[in-house]
CSV table of C-alpha atoms and ligand atoms in Angstrom, one decimal:
chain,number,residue,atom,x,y,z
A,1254,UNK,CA,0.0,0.0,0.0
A,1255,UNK,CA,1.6,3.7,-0.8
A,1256,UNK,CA,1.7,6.1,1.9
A,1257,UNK,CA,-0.3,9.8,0.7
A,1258,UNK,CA,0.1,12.4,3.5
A,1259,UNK,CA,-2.3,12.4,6.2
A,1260,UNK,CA,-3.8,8.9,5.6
A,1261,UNK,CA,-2.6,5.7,7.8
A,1262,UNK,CA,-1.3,2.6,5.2
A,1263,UNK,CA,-1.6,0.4,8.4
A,1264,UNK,CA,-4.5,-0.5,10.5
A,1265,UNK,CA,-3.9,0.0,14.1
A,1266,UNK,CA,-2.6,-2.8,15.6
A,1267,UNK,CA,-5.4,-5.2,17.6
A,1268,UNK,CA,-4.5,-8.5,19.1
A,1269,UNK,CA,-6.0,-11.6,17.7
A,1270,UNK,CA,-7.9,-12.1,21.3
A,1271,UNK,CA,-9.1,-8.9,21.3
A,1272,UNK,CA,-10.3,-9.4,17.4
A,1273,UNK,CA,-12.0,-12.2,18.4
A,1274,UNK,CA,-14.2,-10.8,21.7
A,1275,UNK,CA,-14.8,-8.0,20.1
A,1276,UNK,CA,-16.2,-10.1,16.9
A,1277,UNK,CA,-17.8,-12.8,19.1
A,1278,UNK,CA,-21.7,-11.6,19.5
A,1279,UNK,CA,-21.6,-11.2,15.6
A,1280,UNK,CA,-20.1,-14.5,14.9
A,1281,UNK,CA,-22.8,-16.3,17.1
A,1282,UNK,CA,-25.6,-14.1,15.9
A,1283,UNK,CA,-26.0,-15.9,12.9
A,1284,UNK,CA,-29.6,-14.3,11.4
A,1285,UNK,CA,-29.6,-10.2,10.8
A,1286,UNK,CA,-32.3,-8.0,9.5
A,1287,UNK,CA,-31.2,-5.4,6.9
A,1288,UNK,CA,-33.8,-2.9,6.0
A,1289,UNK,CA,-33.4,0.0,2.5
A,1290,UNK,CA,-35.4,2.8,3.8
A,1291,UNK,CA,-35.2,6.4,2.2
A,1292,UNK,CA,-36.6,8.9,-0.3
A,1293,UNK,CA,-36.6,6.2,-2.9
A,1294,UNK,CA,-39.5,4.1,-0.6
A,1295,UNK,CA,-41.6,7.4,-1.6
A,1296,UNK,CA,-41.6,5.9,-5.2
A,1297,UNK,CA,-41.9,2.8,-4.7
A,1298,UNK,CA,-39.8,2.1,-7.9
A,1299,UNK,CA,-42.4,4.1,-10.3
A,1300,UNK,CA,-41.4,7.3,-12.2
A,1301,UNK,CA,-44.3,9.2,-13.6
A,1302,UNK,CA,-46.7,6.7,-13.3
A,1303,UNK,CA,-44.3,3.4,-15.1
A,1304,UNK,CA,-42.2,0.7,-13.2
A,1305,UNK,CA,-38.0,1.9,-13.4
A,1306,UNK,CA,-36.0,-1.2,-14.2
A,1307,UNK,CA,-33.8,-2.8,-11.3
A,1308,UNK,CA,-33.3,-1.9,-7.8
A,1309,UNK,CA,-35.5,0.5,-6.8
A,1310,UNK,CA,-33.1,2.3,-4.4
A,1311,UNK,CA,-31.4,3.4,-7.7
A,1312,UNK,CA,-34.5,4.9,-9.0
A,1313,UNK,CA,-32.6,8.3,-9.0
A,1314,UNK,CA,-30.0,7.0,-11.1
A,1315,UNK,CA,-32.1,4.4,-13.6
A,1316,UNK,CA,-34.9,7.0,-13.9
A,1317,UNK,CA,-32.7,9.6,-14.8
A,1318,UNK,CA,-34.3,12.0,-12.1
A,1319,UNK,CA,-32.6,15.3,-11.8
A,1320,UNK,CA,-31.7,16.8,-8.3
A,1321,UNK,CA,-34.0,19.1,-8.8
A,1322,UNK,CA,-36.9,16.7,-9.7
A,1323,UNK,CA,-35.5,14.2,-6.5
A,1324,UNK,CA,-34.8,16.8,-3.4
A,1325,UNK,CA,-38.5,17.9,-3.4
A,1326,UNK,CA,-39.7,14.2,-2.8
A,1327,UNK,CA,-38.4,13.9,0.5
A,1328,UNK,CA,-40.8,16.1,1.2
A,1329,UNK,CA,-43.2,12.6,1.5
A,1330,UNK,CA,-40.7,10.9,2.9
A,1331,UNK,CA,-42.7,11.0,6.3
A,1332,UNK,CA,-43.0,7.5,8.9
A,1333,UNK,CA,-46.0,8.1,10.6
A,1334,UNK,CA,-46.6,4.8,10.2
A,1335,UNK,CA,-43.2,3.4,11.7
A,1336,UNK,CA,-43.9,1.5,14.7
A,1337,UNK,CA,-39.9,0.7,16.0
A,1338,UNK,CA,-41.2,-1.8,18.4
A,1339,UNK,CA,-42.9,-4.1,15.7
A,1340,UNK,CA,-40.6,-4.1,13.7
A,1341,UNK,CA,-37.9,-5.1,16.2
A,1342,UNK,CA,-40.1,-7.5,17.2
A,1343,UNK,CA,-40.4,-8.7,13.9
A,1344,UNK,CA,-37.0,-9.1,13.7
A,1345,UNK,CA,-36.8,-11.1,16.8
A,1346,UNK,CA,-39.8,-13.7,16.5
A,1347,UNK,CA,-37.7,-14.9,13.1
A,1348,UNK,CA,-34.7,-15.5,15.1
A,1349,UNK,CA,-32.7,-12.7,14.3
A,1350,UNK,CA,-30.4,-11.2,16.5
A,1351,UNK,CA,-29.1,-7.9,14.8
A,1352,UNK,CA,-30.9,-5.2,12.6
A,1353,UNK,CA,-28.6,-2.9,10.0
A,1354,UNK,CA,-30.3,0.0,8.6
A,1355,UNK,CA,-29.9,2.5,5.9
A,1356,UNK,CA,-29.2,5.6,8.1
A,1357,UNK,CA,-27.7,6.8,4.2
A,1358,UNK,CA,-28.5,5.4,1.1
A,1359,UNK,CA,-26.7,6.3,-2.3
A,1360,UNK,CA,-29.2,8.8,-2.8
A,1361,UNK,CA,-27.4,10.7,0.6
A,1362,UNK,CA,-30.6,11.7,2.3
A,1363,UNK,CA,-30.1,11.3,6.0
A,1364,UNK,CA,-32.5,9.4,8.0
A,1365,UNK,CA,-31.1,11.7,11.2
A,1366,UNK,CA,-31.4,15.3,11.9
A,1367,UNK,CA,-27.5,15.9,10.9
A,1368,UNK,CA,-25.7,18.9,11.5
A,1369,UNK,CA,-23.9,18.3,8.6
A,1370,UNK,CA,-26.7,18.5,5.7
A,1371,UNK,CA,-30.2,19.5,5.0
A,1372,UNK,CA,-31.4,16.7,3.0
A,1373,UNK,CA,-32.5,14.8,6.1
A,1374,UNK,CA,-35.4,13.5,8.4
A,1375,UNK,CA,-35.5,15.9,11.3
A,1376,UNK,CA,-35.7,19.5,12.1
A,1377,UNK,CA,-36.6,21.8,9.6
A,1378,UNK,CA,-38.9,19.3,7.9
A,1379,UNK,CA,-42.3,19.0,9.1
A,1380,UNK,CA,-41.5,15.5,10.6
A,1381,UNK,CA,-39.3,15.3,13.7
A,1382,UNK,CA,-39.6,12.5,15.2
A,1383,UNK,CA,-36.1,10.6,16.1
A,1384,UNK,CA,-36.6,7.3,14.5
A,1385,UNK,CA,-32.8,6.0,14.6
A,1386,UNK,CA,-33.5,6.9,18.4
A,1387,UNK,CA,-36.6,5.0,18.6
A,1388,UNK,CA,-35.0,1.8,16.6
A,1389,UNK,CA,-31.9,2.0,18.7
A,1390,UNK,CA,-34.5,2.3,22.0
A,1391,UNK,CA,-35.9,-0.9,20.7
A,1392,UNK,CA,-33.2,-3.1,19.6
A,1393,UNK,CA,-31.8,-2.5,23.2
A,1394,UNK,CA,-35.5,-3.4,24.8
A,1395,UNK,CA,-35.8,-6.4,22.9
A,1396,UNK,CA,-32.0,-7.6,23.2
A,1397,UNK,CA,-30.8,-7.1,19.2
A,1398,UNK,CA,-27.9,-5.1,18.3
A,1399,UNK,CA,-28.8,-1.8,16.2
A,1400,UNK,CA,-26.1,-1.5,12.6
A,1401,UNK,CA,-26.2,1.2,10.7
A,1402,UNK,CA,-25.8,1.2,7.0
A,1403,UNK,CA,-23.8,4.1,5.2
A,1404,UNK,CA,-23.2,4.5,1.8
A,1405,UNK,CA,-19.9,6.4,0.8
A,1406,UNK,CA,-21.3,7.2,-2.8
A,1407,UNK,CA,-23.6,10.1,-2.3
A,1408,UNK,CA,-25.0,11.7,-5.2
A,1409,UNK,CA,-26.6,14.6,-3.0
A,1410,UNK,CA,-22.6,16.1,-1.9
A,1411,UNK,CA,-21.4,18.3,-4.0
A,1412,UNK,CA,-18.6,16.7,-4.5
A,1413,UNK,CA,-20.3,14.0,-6.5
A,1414,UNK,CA,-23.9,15.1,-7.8
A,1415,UNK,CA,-22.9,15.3,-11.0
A,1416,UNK,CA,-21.7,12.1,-11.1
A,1417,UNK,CA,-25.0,10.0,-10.4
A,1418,UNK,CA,-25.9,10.3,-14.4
A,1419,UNK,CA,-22.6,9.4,-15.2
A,1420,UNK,CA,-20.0,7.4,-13.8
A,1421,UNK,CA,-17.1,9.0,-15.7
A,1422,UNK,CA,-17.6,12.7,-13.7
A,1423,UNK,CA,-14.6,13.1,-12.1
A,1424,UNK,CA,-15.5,13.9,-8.5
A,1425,UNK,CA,-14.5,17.1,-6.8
A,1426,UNK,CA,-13.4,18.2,-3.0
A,1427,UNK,CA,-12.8,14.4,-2.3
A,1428,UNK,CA,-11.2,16.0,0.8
A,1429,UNK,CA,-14.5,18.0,1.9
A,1430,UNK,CA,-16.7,15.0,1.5
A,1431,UNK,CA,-14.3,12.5,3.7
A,1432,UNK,CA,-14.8,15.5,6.5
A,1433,UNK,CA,-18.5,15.4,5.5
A,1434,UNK,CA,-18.3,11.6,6.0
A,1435,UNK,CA,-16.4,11.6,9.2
A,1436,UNK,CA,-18.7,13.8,11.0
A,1437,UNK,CA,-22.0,12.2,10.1
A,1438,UNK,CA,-20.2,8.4,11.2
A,1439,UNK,CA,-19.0,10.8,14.4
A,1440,UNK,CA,-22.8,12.0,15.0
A,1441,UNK,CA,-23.9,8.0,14.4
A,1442,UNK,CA,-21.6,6.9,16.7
A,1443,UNK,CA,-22.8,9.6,19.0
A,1444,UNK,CA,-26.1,9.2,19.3
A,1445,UNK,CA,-26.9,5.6,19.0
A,1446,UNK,CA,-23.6,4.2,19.6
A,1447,UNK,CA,-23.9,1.4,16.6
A,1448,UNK,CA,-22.9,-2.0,17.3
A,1449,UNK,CA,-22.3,-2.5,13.4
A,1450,UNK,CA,-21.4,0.2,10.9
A,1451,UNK,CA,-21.9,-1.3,7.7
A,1452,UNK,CA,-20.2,0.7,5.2
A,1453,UNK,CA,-21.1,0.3,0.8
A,1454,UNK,CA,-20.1,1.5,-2.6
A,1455,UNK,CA,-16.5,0.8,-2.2
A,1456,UNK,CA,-16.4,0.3,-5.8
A,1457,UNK,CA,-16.5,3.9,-6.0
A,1458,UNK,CA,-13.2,4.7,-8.8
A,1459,UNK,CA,-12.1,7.8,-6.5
A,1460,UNK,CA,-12.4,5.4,-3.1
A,1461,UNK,CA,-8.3,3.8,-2.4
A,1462,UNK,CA,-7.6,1.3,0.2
A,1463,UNK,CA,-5.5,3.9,1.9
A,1464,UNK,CA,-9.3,6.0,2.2
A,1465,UNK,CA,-10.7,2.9,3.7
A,1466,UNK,CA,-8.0,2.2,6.3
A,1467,UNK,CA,-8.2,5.3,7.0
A,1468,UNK,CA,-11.7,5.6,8.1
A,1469,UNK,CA,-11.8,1.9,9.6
A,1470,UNK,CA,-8.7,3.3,12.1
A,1471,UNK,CA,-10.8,6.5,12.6
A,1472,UNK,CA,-13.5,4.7,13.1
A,1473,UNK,CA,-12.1,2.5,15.7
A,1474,UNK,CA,-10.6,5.1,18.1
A,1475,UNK,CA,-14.2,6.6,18.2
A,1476,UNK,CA,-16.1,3.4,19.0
A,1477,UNK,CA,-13.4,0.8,19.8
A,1478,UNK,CA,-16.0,-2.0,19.7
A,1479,UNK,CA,-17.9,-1.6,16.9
A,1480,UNK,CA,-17.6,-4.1,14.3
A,1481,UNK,CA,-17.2,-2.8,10.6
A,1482,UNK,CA,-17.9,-4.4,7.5
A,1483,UNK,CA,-15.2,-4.7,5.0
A,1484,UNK,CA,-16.5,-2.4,2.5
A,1485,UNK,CA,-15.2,0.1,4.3
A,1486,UNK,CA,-12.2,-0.1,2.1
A,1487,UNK,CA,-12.0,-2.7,-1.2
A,1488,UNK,CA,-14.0,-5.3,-0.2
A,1489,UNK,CA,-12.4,-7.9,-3.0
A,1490,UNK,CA,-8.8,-7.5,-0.6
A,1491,UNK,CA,-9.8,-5.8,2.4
A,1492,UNK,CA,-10.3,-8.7,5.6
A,1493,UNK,CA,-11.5,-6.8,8.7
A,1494,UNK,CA,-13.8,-6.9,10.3
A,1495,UNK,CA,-15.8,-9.3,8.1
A,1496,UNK,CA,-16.4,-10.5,4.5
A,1497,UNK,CA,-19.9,-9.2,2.6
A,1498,UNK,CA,-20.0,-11.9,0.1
A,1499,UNK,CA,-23.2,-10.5,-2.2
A,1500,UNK,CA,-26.2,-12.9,-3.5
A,1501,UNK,CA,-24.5,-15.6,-3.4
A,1502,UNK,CA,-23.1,-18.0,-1.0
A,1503,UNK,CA,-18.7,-19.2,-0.6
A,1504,UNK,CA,-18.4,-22.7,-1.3
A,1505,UNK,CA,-16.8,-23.5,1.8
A,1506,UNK,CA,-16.3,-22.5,5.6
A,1507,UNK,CA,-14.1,-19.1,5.0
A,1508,UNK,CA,-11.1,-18.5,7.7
A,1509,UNK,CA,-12.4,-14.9,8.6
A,1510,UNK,CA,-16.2,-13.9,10.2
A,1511,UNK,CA,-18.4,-13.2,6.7
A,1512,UNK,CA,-21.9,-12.3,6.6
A,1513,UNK,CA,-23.9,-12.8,2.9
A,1514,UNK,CA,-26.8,-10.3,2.2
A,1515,UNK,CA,-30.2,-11.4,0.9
A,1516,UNK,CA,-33.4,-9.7,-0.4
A,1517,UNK,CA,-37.1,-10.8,0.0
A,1518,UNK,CA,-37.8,-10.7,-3.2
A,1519,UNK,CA,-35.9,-8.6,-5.8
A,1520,UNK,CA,-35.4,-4.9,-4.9
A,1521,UNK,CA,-33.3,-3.8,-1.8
A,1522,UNK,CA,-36.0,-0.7,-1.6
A,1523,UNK,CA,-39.7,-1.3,-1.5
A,1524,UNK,CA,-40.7,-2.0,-5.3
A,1525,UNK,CA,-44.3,-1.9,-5.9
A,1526,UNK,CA,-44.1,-4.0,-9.2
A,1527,UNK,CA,-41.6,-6.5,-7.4
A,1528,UNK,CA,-43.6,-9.2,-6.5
A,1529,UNK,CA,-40.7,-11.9,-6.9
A,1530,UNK,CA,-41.1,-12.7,-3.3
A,1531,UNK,CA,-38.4,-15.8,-2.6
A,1532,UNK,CA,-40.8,-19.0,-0.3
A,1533,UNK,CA,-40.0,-19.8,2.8
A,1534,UNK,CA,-38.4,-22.8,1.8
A,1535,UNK,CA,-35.5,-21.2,-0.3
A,1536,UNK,CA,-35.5,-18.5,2.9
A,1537,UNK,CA,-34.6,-20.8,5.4
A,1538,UNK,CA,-32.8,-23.2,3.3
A,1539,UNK,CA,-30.3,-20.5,2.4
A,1540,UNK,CA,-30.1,-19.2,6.0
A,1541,UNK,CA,-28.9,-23.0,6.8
A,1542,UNK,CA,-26.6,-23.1,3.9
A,1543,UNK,CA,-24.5,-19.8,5.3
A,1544,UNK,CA,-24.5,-20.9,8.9
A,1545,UNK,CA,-23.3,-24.4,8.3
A,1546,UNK,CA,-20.4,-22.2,6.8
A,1547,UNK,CA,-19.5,-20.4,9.7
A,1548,UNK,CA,-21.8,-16.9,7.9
A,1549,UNK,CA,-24.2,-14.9,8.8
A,1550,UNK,CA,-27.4,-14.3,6.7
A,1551,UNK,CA,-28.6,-10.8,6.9
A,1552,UNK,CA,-31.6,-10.4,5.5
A,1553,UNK,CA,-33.6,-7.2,3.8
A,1554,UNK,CA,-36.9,-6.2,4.0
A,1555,UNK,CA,-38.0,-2.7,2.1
A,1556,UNK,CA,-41.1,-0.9,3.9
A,1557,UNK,CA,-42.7,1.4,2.6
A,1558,UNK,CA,-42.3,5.0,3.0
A,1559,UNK,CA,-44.9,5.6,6.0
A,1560,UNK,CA,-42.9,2.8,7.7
A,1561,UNK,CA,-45.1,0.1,7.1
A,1562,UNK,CA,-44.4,-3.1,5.6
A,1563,UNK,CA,-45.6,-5.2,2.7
A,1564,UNK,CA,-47.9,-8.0,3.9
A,1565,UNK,CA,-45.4,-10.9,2.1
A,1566,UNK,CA,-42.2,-9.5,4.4
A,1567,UNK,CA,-44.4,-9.6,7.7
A,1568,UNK,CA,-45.7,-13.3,6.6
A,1569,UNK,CA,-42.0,-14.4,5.2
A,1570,UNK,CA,-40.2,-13.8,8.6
A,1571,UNK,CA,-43.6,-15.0,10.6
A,1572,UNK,CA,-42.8,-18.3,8.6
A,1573,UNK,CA,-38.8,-18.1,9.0
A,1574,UNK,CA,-39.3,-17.9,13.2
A,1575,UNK,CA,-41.9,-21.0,13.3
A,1576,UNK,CA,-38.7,-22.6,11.8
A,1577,UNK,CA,-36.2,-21.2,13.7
A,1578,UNK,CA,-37.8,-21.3,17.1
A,1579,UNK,CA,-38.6,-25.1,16.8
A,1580,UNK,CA,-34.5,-25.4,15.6
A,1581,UNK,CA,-33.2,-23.5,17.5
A,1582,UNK,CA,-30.4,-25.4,18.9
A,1583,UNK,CA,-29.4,-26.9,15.4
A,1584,UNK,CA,-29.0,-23.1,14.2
A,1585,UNK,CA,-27.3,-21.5,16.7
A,1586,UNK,CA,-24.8,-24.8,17.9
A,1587,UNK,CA,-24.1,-25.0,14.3
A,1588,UNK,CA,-20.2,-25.4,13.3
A,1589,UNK,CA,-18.5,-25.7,10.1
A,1590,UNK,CA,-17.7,-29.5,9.6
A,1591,UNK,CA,-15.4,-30.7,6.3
A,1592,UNK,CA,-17.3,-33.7,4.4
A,1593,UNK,CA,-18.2,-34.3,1.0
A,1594,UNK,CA,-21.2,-32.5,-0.1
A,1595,UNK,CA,-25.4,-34.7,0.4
A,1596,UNK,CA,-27.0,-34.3,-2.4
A,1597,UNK,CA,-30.3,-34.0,0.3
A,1598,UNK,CA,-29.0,-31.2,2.3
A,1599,UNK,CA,-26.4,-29.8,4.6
A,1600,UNK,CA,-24.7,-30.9,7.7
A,1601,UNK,CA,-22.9,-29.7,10.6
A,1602,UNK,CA,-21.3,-30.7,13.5
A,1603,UNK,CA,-22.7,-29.5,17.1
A,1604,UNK,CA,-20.2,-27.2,18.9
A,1605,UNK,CA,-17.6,-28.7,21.1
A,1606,UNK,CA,-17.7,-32.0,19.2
A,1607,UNK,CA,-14.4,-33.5,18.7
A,1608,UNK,CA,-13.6,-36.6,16.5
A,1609,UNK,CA,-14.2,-39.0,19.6
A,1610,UNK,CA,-17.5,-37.5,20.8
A,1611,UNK,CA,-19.9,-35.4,19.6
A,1612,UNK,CA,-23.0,-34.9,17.8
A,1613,UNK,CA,-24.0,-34.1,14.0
A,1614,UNK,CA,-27.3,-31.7,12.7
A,1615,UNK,CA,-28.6,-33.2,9.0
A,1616,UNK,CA,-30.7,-30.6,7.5
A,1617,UNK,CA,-32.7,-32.6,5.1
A,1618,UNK,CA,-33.6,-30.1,2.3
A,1619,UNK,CA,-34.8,-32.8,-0.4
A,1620,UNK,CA,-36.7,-36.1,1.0
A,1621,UNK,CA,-35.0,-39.2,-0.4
A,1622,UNK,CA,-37.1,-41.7,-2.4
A,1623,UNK,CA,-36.2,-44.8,-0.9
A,1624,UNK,CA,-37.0,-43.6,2.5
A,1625,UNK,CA,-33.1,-44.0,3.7
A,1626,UNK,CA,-30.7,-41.0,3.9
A,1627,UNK,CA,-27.3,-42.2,3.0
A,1628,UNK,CA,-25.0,-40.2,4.9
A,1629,UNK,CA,-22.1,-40.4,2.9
A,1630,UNK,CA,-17.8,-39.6,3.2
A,1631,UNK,CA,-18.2,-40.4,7.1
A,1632,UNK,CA,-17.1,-43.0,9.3
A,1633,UNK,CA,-19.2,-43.3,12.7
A,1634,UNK,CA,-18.4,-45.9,15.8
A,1635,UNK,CA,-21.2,-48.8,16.7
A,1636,UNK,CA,-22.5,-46.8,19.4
A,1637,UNK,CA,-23.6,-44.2,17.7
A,1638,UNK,CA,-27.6,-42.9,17.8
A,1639,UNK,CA,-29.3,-40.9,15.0
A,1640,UNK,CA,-32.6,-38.9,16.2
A,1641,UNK,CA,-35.3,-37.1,14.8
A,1642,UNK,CA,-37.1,-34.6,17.5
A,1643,UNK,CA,-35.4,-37.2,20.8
A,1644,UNK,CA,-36.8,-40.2,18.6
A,1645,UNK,CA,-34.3,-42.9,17.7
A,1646,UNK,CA,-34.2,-43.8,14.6
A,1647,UNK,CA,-33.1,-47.2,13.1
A,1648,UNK,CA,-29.4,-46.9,11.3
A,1649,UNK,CA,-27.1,-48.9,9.9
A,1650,UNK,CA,-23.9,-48.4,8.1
A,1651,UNK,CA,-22.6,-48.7,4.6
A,1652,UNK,CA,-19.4,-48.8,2.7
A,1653,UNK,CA,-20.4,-44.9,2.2
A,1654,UNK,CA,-20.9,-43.8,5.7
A,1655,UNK,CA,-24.1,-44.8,7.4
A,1656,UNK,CA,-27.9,-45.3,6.2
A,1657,UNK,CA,-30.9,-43.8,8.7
A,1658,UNK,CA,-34.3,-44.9,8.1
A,1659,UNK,CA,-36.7,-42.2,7.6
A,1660,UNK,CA,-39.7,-43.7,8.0
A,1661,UNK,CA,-41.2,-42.5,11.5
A,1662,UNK,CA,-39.6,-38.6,10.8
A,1663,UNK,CA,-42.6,-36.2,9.9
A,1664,UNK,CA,-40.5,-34.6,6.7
A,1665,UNK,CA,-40.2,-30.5,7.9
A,1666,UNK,CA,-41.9,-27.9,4.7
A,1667,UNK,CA,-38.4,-26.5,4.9
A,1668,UNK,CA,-35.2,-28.4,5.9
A,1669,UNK,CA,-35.7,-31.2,8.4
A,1670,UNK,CA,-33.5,-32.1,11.3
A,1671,UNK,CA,-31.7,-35.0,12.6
A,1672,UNK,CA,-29.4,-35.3,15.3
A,1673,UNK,CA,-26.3,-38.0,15.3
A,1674,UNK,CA,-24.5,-38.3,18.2
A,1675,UNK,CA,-21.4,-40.6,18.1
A,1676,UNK,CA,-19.2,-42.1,20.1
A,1677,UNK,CA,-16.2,-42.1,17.0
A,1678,UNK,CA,-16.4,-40.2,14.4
A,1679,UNK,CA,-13.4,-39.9,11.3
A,1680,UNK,CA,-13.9,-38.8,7.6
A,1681,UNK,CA,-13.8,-41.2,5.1
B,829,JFZ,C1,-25.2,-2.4,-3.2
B,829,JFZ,C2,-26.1,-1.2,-3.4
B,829,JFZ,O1,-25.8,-0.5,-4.6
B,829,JFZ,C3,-27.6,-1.7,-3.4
B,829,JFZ,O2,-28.4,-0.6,-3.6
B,829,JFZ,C4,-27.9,-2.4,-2.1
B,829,JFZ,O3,-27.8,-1.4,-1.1
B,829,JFZ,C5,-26.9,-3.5,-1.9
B,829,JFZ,C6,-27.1,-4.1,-0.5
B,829,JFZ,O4,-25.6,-3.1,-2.0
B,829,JFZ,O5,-25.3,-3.2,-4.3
B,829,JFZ,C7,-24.4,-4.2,-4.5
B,829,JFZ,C8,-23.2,-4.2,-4.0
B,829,JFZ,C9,-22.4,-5.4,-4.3
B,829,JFZ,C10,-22.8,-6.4,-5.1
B,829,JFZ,C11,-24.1,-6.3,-5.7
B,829,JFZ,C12,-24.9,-5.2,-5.4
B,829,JFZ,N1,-22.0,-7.5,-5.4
B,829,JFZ,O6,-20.9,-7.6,-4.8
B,829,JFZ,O7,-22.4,-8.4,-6.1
C-alpha cells in the first residue's frame, strides 16, 4: 500500500484475542435483518406513473431524475406509520439477532437530523420525530444489536452530484466530502452508539484502500467495539472486520467472520411492481446453507415509506421464526464440519464435538425416495444414535458412511433435522 500524506497505510494494531471478543456476538448471531429505507421508498420504484427497471433504491440513477426533480420528494418521505417496536419485534420472533439500517443510502438523504446537511429526516422538515433513536430504543429493549448502514457514494454532496448520471464525472473536493463523511459516522456513533457500521459503494473509482484504512482506524478510536464491515475499504482485498459476500453463498467454511446479504424478493428498496417474493423454503434453506459455513445471513426487508411493511415480508419472517424457534439449537450450535457434499441437504457438527464424541445436525432439504438417507464420506463408531425430534431412529452403516431410516420422521416444509450423536467419528 503507498503512503499519501495524512492517511494511515496500516491498521492500528489489535490483538488476535481482542479481534476475536470484540467479533464474538456477531459471529454467534448468525440471522440479521437489513432494511433499505429512504426517499426512494416514496416511489416505490415508479417514475411518472411506469415501473423503473432494477433496484428501486437506484430509481434516482435508472430514472434519470434530476436533483432538482429528487430533493422535493423527501418532502413525503414522512414514517408516521413506523412502529420501531414491531418491527424489532419482527425481527426477533424470526430469530434474528441484529438489525442494520440504511441511516444513508446512495441517494445521501439522512435518516437523522445531521448537522452536517439538509437533506435529512428531522428538524426543519415537518417530521421530527427521532426514529434511529426510537429503533436504537428498541433493539436494546428487545436484546438485538442496532447497525447502521452508510453509503460512501452520495449523489446529494457536492462533491459528487454530477456524477449520479454518469459514472465517468470526475468527483471534486474528495477531501471535503471525507470530512462530511467523518462527522455524520461521528454523529452516528454519538447518538446511537452502533454496534455495526456497515459501510457500501467501495467500488467507487475515486475510493483507495488507503481512504478505507483510514476511516476503519478513525472509526475505531471513536467506537473501539464496533464491528465494521469490510467495504469500508476494497471489499475484494480488504479482511476486517468481516467478509460481505453478495447474493451468493462461498463454497466452503471461510477462515475470517463473513456475513452474505439477501433480499425478499428482488429490490433492496420497496418496489411496488416487485412481486418476486423468494418461499419460505428457499428463505430458510439459504439461511442453513451460510451458517453451516461459519456466515451470517442478513436479510432485507423494504417498507414502505410511511414505515409500514408489505404484507409478504411480515408473513416471510412470521414463517422463518416458526422454523427457527422449533431449531433453535441446530441453528445456533451450528459449526462448520469438512465432508463431502449430500446431495439431500447440509450438515454440521454440534459445537464442542471432537472426533471421539460429539454430535451431527442433518438438514434434510430434499426427502430421499427410498426412505433411507445415505449419509455419505463419514465414518461413525457402533454406538452411535441418530434422532429425529429425541426419537431414535433405526441406522445402519454402509461402505459410504451410514444409512438412517426415515420412516417414522414427519419430513419438515423447509429443511428437516436430525441429530447423530457418536461415540467415533473420522472422515472417510
Ligand atoms: C449495493 C447497493 O448498490 C444496493 O443498492 C444495495 O444497497 C446492496 C445491498 O448493496 O449493491 C451491490 C453491491 C455489491 C454487489 C451487488 C450489489 N455485489 O458484490 O455483487
Amino acid at each position: 500500500m503507498g503512503q499519501s500524506p495524512g492517511h494511515a497505510a496500516e491498521l492500528l494494531p489489535e490483538s488476535d484475542v481482542a479481534h476475536q471478543q470484540r467479533m464474538q456476538w456477531f459471529t454467534d448471531a448468525k440471522f440479521g435483518l437489513f432494511i433499505h429505507y429512504g426517499v426512494y421508498s416514496t416511489l416505490g420504484g415508479e417514475w411518472k406513473g411506469k415501473p423503473v427497471p432494477k433496484y428501486a433504491e437506484w430509481i434516482q440513477r435508472w430514472g434519470k431524475i434530476t436533483p432538482e426533480e429528487y430533493i422535493p420528494l423527501s418532502a413525503d418521505f414522512r414514517p408516521d406509520a413506523l412502529d420501531a417496536d414491531a418491527w424489532v419485534k419482527r425481527a426477533k420472533e424470526a430469530g434474528m439477532k441484529y438489525m442494520v439500517i440504511t441511516t444513508k443510502h446512495h441517494e445521501g438523504f439522512c435518516l437523522w437530523d445531521s448537522d452536517q446537511t439538509e437533506f435529512d429526516l428531522g428538524e426543519g422538515t415537518e417530521f421530527d420525530r427521532d426514529i434511529l433513536g426510537e429503533l436504537k430504543a428498541a433493539c436494546d429493549k428487545h436484546g438485538l444489536g442496532f447497525g447502521t448502514y452508510y453509503s460512501i457514494i452520495d449523489w446529494h454532496h457536492p462533491s459528487q452530484r454530477a456524477r449520479q448520471a454518469s459514472n465517468q464525472t470526475p468527483m471534486h473536493d474528495k477531501e471535503g466530502y471525507v470530512n462530511y463523511m467523518k462527522a455524520q459516522l461521528k454523529e452516528l456513533i454519538e447518538q446511537y452508539d452502533p454496534a455495526v457500521m456497515w459501510f457500501d459503494g467501495d467500488w467507487a473509482n475515486w475510493w483507495t484502500m488507503e481512504d478505507g484504512v483510514d476511516l476503519y482506524n478513525y472509526l475505531r478510536e471513536l467506537s473501539p467495539d464496533m464491528v465494521i464491515n469490510n467495504r469500508v475499504a476494497k471489499r475484494k482485498q480488504f479482511k476486517k472486520d468481516f467478509g460481505t459476500p453478495e447474493n451468493f453463498t462461498p463454497g466452503a467454511a471461510m477462515d475470517h467472520a463473513w456475513e452474505s446479504c439477501w433480499t425478499v424478493n428482488h429490490s433492496w428498496g420497496f418496489k411496488k411492481s416487485d412481486t418476486k417474493w423468494k418461499s419460505t423454503e428457499v428463505l430458510i434453506q439459504k439461511l442453513v446453507d451460510i451458517v453451516v459455513k461459519g456466515g451470517n445471513l442478513l436479510l432485507n426487508v423494504g417498507p414502505r415509506a410511511d414505515g409500514s411493511w408489505p404484507e409478504m415480508s411480515i408473513q416471510q419472517l412470521e414463517d422463518m421464526g416458526r422454523w427457527t424457534s422449533a431449531h433453535a439449537e441446530a441453528l445456533r450450535e451450528a459449526e462448520f464440519i469438512a465432508l463431502p457434499e449430500q446431495p439431500w441437504g447440509r450438515v454440521a457438527q454440534a459445537k464442542g464435538s471432537k472426533p471421539e464424541k460429539g454430535s451431527l445436525f442433518l438438514y434434510v432439504f430434499d426427502w430421499p425416495k427410498s426412505g433411507k438417507l445415505g449419509l455419505n464420506g463419514i465414518r461413525l463408531g457402533q454406538a452411535d444414535v441418530s434422532t429425529f425430534a429425541g426419537k431414535v431412529l433405526a441406522a445402519s452403516h454402509t461402505k459410504e458412511g451410514i444409512s438412517i431410516d426415515l420412516s417414522s420422521v414427519e419430513a419438515n416444509d423447509y429443511a428437516t433435522v436430525l441429530r447423530v450423536d457418536y461415540k467415533t467419528m473420522s472422515p472417510q
